[in-house]
CSV table of C-alpha atoms (C1' of nucleotides) in Angstrom, one decimal:
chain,number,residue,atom,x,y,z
A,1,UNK,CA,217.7,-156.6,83.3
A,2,UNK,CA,220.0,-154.9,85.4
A,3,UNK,CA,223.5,-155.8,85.0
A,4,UNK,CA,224.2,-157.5,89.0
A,5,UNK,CA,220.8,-156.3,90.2
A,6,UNK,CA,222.7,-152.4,90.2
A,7,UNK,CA,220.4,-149.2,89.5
A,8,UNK,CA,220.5,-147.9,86.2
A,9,UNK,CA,220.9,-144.3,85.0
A,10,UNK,CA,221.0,-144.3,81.1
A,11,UNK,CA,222.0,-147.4,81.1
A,12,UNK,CA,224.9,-147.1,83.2
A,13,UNK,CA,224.6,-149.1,86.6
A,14,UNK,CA,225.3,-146.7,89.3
A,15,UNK,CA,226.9,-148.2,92.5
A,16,UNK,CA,227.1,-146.6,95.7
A,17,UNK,CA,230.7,-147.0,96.1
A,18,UNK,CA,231.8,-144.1,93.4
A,19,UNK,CA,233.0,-141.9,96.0
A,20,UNK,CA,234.9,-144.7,97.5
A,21,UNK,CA,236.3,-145.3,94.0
A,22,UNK,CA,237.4,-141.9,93.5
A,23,UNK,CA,239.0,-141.6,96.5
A,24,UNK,CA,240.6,-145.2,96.3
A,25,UNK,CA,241.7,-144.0,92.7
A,26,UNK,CA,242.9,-140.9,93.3
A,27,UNK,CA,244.9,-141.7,96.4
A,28,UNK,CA,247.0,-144.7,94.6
A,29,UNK,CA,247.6,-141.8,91.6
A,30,UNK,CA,248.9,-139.3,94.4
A,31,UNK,CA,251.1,-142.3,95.6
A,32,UNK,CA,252.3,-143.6,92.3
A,33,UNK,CA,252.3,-141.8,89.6
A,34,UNK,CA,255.1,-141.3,87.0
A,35,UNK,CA,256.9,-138.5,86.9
A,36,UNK,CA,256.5,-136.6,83.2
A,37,UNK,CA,257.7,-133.2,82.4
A,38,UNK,CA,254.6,-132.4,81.4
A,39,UNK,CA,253.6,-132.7,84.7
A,40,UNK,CA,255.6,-130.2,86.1
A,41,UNK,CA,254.0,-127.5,84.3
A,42,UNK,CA,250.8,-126.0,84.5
A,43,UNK,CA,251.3,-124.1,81.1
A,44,UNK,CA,248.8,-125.3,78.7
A,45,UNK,CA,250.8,-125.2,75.2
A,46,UNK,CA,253.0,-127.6,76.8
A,47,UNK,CA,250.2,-130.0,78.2
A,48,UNK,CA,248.5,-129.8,74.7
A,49,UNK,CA,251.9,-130.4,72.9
A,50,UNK,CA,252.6,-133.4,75.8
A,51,UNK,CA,249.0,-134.7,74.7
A,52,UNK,CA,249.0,-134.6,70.9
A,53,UNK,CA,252.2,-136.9,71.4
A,54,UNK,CA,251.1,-139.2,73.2
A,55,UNK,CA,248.2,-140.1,70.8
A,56,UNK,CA,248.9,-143.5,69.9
A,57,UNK,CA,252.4,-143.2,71.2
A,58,UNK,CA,253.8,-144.6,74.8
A,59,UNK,CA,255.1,-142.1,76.9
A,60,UNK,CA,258.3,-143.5,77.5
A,61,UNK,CA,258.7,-142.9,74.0
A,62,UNK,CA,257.3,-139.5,73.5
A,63,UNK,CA,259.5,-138.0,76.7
A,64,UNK,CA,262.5,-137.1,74.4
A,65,UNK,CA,260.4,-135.1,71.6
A,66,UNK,CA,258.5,-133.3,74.1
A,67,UNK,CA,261.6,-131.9,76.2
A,68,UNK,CA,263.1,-130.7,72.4
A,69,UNK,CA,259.9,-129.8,71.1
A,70,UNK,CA,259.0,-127.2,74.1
A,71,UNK,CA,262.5,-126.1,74.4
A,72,UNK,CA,262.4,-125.1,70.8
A,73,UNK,CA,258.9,-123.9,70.2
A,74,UNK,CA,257.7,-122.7,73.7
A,75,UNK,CA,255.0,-120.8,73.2
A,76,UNK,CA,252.2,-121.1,70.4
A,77,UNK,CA,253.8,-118.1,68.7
A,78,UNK,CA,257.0,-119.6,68.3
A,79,UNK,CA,255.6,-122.3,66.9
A,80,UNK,CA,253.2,-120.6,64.4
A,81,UNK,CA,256.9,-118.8,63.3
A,82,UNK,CA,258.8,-121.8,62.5
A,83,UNK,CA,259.4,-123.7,59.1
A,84,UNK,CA,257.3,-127.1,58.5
A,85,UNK,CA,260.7,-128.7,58.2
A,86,UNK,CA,261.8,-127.4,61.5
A,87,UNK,CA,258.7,-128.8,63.2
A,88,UNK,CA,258.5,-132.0,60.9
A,89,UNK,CA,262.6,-132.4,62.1
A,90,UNK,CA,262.0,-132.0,65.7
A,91,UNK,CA,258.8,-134.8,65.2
A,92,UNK,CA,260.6,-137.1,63.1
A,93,UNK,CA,260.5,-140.7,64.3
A,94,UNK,CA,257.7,-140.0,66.4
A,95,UNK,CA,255.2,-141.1,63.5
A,96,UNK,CA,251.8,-139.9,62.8
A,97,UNK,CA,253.2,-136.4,61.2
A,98,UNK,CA,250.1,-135.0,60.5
A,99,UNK,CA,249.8,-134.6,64.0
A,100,UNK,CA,252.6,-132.4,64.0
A,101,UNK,CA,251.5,-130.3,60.7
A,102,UNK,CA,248.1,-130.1,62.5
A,103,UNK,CA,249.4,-128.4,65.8
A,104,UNK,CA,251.3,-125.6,63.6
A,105,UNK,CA,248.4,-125.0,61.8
A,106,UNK,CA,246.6,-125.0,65.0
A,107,UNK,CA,249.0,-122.8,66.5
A,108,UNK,CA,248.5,-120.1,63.8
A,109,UNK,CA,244.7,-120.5,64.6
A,110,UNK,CA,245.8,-119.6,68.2
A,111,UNK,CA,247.6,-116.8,67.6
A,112,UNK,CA,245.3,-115.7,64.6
A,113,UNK,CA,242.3,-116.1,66.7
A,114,UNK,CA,243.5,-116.2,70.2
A,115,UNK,CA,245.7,-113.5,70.7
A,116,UNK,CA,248.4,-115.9,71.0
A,117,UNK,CA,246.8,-117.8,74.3
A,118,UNK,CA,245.6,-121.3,74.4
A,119,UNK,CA,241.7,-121.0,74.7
A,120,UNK,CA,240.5,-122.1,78.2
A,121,UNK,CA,237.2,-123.0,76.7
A,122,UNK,CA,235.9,-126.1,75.4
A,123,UNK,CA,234.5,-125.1,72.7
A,124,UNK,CA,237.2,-122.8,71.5
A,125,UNK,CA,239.8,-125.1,72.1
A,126,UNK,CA,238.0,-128.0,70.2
A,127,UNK,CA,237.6,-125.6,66.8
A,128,UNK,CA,241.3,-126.0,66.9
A,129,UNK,CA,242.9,-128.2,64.2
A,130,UNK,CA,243.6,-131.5,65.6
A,131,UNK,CA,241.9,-131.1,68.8
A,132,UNK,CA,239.2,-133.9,68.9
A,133,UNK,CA,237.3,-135.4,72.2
A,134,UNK,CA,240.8,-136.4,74.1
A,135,UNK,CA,242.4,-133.7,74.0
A,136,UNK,CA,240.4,-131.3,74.5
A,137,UNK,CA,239.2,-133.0,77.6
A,138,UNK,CA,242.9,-133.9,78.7
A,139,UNK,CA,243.7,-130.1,78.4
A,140,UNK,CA,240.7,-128.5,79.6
A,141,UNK,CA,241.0,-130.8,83.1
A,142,UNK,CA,244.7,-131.2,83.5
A,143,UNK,CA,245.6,-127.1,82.6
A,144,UNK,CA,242.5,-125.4,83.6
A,145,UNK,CA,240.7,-127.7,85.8
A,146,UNK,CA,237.5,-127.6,83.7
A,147,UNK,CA,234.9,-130.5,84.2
A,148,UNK,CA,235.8,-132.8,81.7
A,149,UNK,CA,236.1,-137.0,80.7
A,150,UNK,CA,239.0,-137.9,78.7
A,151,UNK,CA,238.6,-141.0,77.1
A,152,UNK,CA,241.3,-142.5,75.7
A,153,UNK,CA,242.5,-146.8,75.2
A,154,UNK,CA,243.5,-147.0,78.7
A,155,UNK,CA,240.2,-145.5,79.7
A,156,UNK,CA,237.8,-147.3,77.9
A,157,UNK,CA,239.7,-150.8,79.1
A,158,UNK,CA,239.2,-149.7,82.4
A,159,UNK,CA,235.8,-149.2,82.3
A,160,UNK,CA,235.4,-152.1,80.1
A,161,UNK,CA,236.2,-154.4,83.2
A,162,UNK,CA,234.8,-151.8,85.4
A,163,UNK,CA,231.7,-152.6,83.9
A,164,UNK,CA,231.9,-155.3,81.9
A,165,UNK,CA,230.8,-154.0,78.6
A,166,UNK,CA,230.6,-155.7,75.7
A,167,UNK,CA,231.6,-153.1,73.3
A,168,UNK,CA,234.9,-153.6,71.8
A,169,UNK,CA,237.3,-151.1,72.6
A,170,UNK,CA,238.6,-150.6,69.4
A,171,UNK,CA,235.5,-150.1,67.1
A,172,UNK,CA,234.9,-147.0,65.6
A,173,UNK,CA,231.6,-146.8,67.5
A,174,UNK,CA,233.7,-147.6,70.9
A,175,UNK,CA,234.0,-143.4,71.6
A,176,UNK,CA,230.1,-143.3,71.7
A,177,UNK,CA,229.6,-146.1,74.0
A,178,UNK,CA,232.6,-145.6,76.6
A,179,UNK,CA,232.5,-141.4,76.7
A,180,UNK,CA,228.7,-141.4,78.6
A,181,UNK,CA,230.2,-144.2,80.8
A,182,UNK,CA,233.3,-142.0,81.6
A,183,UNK,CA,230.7,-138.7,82.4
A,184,UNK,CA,229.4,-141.2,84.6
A,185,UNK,CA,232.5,-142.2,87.1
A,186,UNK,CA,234.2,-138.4,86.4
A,187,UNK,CA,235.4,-137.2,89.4
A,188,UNK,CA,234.2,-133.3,89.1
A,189,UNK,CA,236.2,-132.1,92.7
A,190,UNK,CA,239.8,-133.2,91.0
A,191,UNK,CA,239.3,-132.9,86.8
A,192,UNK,CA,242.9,-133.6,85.7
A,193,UNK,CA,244.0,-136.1,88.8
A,194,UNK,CA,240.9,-138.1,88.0
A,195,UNK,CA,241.6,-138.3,83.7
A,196,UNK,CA,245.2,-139.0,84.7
A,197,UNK,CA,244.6,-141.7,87.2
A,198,UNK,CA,242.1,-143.4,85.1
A,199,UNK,CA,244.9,-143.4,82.5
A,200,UNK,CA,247.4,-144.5,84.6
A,201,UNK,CA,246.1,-146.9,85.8
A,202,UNK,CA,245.2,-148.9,82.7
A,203,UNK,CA,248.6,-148.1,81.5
A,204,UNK,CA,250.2,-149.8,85.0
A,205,UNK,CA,247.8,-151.8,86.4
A,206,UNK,CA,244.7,-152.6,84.3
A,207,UNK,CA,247.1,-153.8,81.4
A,208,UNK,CA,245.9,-155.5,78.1
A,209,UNK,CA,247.4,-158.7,78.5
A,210,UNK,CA,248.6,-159.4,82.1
A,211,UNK,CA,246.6,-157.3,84.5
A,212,UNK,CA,247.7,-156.7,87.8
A,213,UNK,CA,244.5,-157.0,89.7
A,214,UNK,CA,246.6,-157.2,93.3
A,215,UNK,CA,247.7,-153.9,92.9
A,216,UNK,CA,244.4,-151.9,92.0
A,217,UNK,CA,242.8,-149.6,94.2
A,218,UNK,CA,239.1,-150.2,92.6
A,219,UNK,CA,238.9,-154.0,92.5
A,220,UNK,CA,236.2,-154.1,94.6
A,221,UNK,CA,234.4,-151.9,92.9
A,222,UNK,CA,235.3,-153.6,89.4
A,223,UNK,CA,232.3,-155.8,88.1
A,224,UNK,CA,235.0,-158.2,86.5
A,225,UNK,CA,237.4,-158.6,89.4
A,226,UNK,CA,234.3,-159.7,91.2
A,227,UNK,CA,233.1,-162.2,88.3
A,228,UNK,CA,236.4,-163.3,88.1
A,229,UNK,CA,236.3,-162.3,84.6
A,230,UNK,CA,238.8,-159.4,84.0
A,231,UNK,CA,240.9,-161.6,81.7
A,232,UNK,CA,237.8,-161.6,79.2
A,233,UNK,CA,237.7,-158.2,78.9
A,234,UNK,CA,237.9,-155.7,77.2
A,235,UNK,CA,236.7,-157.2,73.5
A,236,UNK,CA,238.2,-156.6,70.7
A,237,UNK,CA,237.4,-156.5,67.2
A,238,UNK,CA,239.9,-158.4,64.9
A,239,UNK,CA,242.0,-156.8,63.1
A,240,UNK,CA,242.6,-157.1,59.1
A,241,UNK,CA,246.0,-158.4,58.3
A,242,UNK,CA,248.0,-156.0,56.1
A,243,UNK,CA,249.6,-156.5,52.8
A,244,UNK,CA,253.2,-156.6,51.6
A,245,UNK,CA,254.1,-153.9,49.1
A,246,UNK,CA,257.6,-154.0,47.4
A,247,UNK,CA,259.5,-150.9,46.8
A,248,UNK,CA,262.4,-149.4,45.4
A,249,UNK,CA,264.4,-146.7,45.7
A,250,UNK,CA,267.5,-144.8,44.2
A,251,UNK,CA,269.8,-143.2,45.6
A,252,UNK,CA,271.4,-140.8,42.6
A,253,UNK,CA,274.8,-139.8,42.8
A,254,UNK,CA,276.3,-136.5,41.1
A,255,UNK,CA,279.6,-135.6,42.3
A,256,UNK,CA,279.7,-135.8,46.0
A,257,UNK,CA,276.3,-135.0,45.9
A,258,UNK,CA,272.7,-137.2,46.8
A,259,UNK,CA,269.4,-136.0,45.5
A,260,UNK,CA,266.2,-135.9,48.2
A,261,UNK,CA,262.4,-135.3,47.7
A,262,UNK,CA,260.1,-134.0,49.7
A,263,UNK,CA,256.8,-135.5,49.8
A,264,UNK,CA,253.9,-133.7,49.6
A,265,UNK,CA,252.1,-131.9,52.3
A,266,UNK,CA,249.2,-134.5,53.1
A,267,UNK,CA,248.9,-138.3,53.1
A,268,UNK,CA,251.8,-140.9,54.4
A,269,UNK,CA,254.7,-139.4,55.5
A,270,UNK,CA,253.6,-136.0,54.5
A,271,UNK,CA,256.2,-133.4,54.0
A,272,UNK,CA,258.9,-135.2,55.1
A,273,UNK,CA,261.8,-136.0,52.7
A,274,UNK,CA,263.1,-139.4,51.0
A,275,UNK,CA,265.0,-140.5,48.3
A,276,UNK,CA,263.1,-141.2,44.8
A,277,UNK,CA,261.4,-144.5,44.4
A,278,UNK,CA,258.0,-146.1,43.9
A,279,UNK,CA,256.4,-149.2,43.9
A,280,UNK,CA,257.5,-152.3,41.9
A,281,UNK,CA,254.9,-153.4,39.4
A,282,UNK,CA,253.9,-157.1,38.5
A,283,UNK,CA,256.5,-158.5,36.4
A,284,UNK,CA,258.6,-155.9,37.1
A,285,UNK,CA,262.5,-156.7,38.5
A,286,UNK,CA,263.4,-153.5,41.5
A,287,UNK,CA,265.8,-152.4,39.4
A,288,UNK,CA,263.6,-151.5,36.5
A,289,UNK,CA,261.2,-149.7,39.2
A,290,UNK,CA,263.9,-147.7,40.1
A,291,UNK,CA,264.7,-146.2,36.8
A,292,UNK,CA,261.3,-146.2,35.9
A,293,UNK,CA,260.2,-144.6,39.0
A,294,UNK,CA,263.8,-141.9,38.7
A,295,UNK,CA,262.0,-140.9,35.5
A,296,UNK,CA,258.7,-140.4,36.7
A,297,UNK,CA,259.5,-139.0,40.0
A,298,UNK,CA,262.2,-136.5,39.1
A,299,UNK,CA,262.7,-136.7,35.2
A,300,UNK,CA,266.5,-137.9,35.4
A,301,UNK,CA,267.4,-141.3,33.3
A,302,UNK,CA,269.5,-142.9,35.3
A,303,UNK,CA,271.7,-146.2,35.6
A,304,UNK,CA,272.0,-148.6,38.5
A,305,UNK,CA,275.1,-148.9,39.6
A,306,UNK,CA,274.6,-150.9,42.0
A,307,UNK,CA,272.1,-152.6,45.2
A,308,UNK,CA,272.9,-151.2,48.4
A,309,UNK,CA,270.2,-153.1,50.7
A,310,UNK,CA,267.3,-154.3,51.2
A,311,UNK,CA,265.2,-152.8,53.6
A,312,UNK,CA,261.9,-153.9,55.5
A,313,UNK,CA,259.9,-151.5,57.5
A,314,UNK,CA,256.5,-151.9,58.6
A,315,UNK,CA,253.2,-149.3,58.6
A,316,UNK,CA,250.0,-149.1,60.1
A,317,UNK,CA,248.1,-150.6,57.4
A,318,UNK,CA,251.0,-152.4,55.1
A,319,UNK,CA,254.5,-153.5,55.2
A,320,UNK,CA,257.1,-152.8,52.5
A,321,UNK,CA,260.3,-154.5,51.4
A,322,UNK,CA,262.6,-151.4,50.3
A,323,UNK,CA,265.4,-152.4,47.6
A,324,UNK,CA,267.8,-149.6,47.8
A,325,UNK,CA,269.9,-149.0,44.8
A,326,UNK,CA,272.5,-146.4,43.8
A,327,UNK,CA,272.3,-144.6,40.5
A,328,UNK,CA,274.4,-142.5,38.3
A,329,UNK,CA,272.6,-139.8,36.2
A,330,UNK,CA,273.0,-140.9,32.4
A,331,UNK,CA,270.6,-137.7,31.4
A,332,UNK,CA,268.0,-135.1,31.6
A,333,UNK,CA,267.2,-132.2,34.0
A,334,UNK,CA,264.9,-132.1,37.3
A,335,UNK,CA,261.4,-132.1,37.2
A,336,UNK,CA,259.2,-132.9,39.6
A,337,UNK,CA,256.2,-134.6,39.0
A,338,UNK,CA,254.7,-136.1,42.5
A,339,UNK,CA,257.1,-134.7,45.2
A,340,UNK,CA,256.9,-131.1,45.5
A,341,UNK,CA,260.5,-130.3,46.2
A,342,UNK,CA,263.9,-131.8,45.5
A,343,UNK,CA,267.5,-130.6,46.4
A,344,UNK,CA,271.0,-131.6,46.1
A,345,UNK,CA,272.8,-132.1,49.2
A,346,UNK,CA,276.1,-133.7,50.6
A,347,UNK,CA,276.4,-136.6,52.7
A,348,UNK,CA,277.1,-134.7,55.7
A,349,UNK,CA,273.7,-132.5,55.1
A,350,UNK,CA,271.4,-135.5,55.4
A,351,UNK,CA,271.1,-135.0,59.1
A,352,UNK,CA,269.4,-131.7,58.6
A,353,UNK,CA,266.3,-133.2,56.8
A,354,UNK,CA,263.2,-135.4,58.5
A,355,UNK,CA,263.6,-139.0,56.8
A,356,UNK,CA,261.0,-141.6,57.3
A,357,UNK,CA,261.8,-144.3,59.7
A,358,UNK,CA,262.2,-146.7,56.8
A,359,UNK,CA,265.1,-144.2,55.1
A,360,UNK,CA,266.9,-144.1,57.9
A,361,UNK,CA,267.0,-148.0,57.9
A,362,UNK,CA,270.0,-147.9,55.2
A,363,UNK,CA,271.4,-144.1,56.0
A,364,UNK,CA,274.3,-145.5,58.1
A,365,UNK,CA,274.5,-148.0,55.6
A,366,UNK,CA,274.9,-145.7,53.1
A,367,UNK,CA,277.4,-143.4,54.3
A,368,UNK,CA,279.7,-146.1,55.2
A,369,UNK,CA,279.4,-147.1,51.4
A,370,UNK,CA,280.1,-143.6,50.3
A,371,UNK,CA,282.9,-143.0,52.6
A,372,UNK,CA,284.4,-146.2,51.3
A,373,UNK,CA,284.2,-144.8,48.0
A,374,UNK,CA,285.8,-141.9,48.8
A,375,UNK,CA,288.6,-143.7,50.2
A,376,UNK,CA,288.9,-145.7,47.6
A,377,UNK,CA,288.8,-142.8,45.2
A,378,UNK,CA,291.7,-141.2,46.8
A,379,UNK,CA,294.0,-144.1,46.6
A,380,UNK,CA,293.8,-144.1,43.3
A,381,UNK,CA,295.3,-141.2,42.7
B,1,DA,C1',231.2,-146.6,59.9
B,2,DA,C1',235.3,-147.6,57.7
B,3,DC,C1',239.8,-146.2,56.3
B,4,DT,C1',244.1,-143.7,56.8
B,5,DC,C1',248.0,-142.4,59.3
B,6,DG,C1',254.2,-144.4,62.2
B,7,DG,C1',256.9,-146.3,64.9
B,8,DG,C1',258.4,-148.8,68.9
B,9,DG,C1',257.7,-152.0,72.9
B,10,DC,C1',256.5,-156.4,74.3
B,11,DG,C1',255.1,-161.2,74.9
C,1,DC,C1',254.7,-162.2,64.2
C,2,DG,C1',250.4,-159.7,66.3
C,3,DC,C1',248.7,-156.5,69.6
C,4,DC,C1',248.8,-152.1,71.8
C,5,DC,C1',249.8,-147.4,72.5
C,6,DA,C1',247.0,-140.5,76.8
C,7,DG,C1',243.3,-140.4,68.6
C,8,DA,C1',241.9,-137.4,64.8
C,9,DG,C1',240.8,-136.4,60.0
C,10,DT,C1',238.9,-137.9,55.8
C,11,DT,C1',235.8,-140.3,52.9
DNA sequence: AACTCGGGGCG
DNA sequence: CGCCCAGAGTT
């Protein structure tokens, strides 16, 4: 049975080279890793904050936000302090904002619970709102060099050729298969080099698509490098293709003034702030939705008076095409039934508010409209 | 175990 | 376009 006649230990073929591949591994990290600033800090608010942001997010990308985001909220307590919006300002863009409601609510837990200090403890530091099995091994290892296997996509591709498993990567059952392997080829005499290397590696080297097998440090200890199979792995389980949904959206003008919702606290885009709109129905033309939805949303009748855009944006799990439309109030007064705030604001203010990706598609658009009214307006007289 | 949750980079 | 990304919470 054994996988290439190796011994087994749950499982898991064991091969005599693993110190060689540690050292190989770590020795290529010390040689070419990135440079992050996370990693020139050994403070563990800013390694957790570095990690929750790189979930499902490239690093190139998450660089930016984490210099503003530490600069801003250093410490747990000044995070725990702020205002959603603040945090949910400083995050927007980045996606995934429940990530960012979790770590202030997490941060209150710390200071609540903690006396203000990141727990150095697995077990404490997992209780913590959105601290699952990566990051609380990525933190443990890389800020308090605590005995611990993160296992993230890069990791589990890596071991996935490693070892040629057969589990796909990204099942939901993937964590229980590739987390025992990872124990396995931990390297306990460097925690955080080891997690990092593994990572960076698959994110430089053991790629997805176009692997760069000359460049590894553990080919020869890779079971498909050897077979002359790496292209074949990892598998992967085939994704679902996602719908279209068609949406509509006013912008209502009173005065020199726009009105914005913010969403409520959970779900899509929680908290962050949009203007009204809604789905369109079957049979339904945009600009119906978009009175329709104006009433629902916010009570006001209004009247189109006139399309601004069309806007497509894709999600995780659907893509929308946005009709944008401004609207003049005709009557009634604000209520709000679905978003749990609304103000007033002037062009100029829009900047101070977290808009969904998808919103800030037809912003610049928008201004330019309104500034050409404005112009226009002033000629007249 | 399946579904939800963003946005960008890249072939 | 589809795939992938230093995943976690909810159902």
């Amino acid at each position: 049975m054994a996988t290439s006649g190796l011994p087994l230990s749950n499982g898991i073929p064991i091969f005599s080279g693993m110190k060689r591949f540690h050292s190989q591994l770590l020795k290529w990290y010390r040689a070419n890793r990135r440079e992050m600033p996370w990693r020139n800090t050994s403070d563990p608010f800013a390694i957790w904050v570095s990690e929750v942001m790189l979930q499902q997010t490239q690093v190139n990308t998450a660089i930016p936000y984490f210099n503003r985001f530490i600069t801003a909220f250093p410490t747990p307590a000044a995070l725990a302090e702020a205002s959603e919006d603040d945090v949910l300002k400083l995050w927007e863009g980045l996606g995934y904002y429940a990530r960012a409601r979790n770590l202030q609510r997490a941060a209150r837990q710390v200071v609540q619970l903690f006396n203000g200090q990141v727990p150095s403890d697995k077990a404490s530091f997992q209780s913590l709102t959105g601290v699952g099995p990566y990051i609380s091994a990525a933190v443990m290892s890389i800020a308090f060099g605590r005995p611990a296997a993160a296992v993230d996509g890069n990791v589990k591709r890596v071991l996935s050729r490693v070892t040629m498993n057969d589990a796909p990567v990204n099942a939901a059952s993937s964590h229980a298969v590739y987390q025992p392997i990872a124990d396995r080829y931990f390297n306990p005499n460097a925690p955080g080099d080891h997690n990092q290397a593994m990572m960076e590696l698959g994110a430089n080297v053991c790629q997805p698509k176009t692997p760069r097998c000359s460049q590894c440090p553990v080919r020869q200890m890779c079971t498909a490098y050897k077979q002359d199979a790496v292209v074949q792995y990892p598998k992967v389980e085939q994704r679902k293709k996602v719908p279209t949904r068609h949406i509509a959206v006013g912008v209502i003008q009173k005065g020199n003034q726009l009105l914005i919702c913010k969403r409520k606290p959970d779900g899509l885009l929680g908290g962050l702030w949009e203007f009204p709109g809604g789905g369109v129905e079957k049979d339904e033309s945009a600009e119906a939705a978009c009175v329709r939805e104006c009433k629902e949303e916010v009570n006001l009748t209004v009247r189109v008076t006139g399309k601004l855009t069309t806007v497509r944006h894709a999600y995780s799990h659907f893509k929308i095409v946005m009709d944008v439309f401004m609207c003049a109030v005709q009557n009634g007064r604000v209520r709000l039934r679905g978003p749990v705030a609304c103000q007033w604001v002037r062009p100029a203010e829009l900047g101070r508010f977290a808009f969904p990706g998808a919103n800030h598609k037809f912003i610049p658009l928008l201004l330019q409209a309104l500034e050409l009214q404005s112009q226009l307006k002033s000629e007249k007289q």
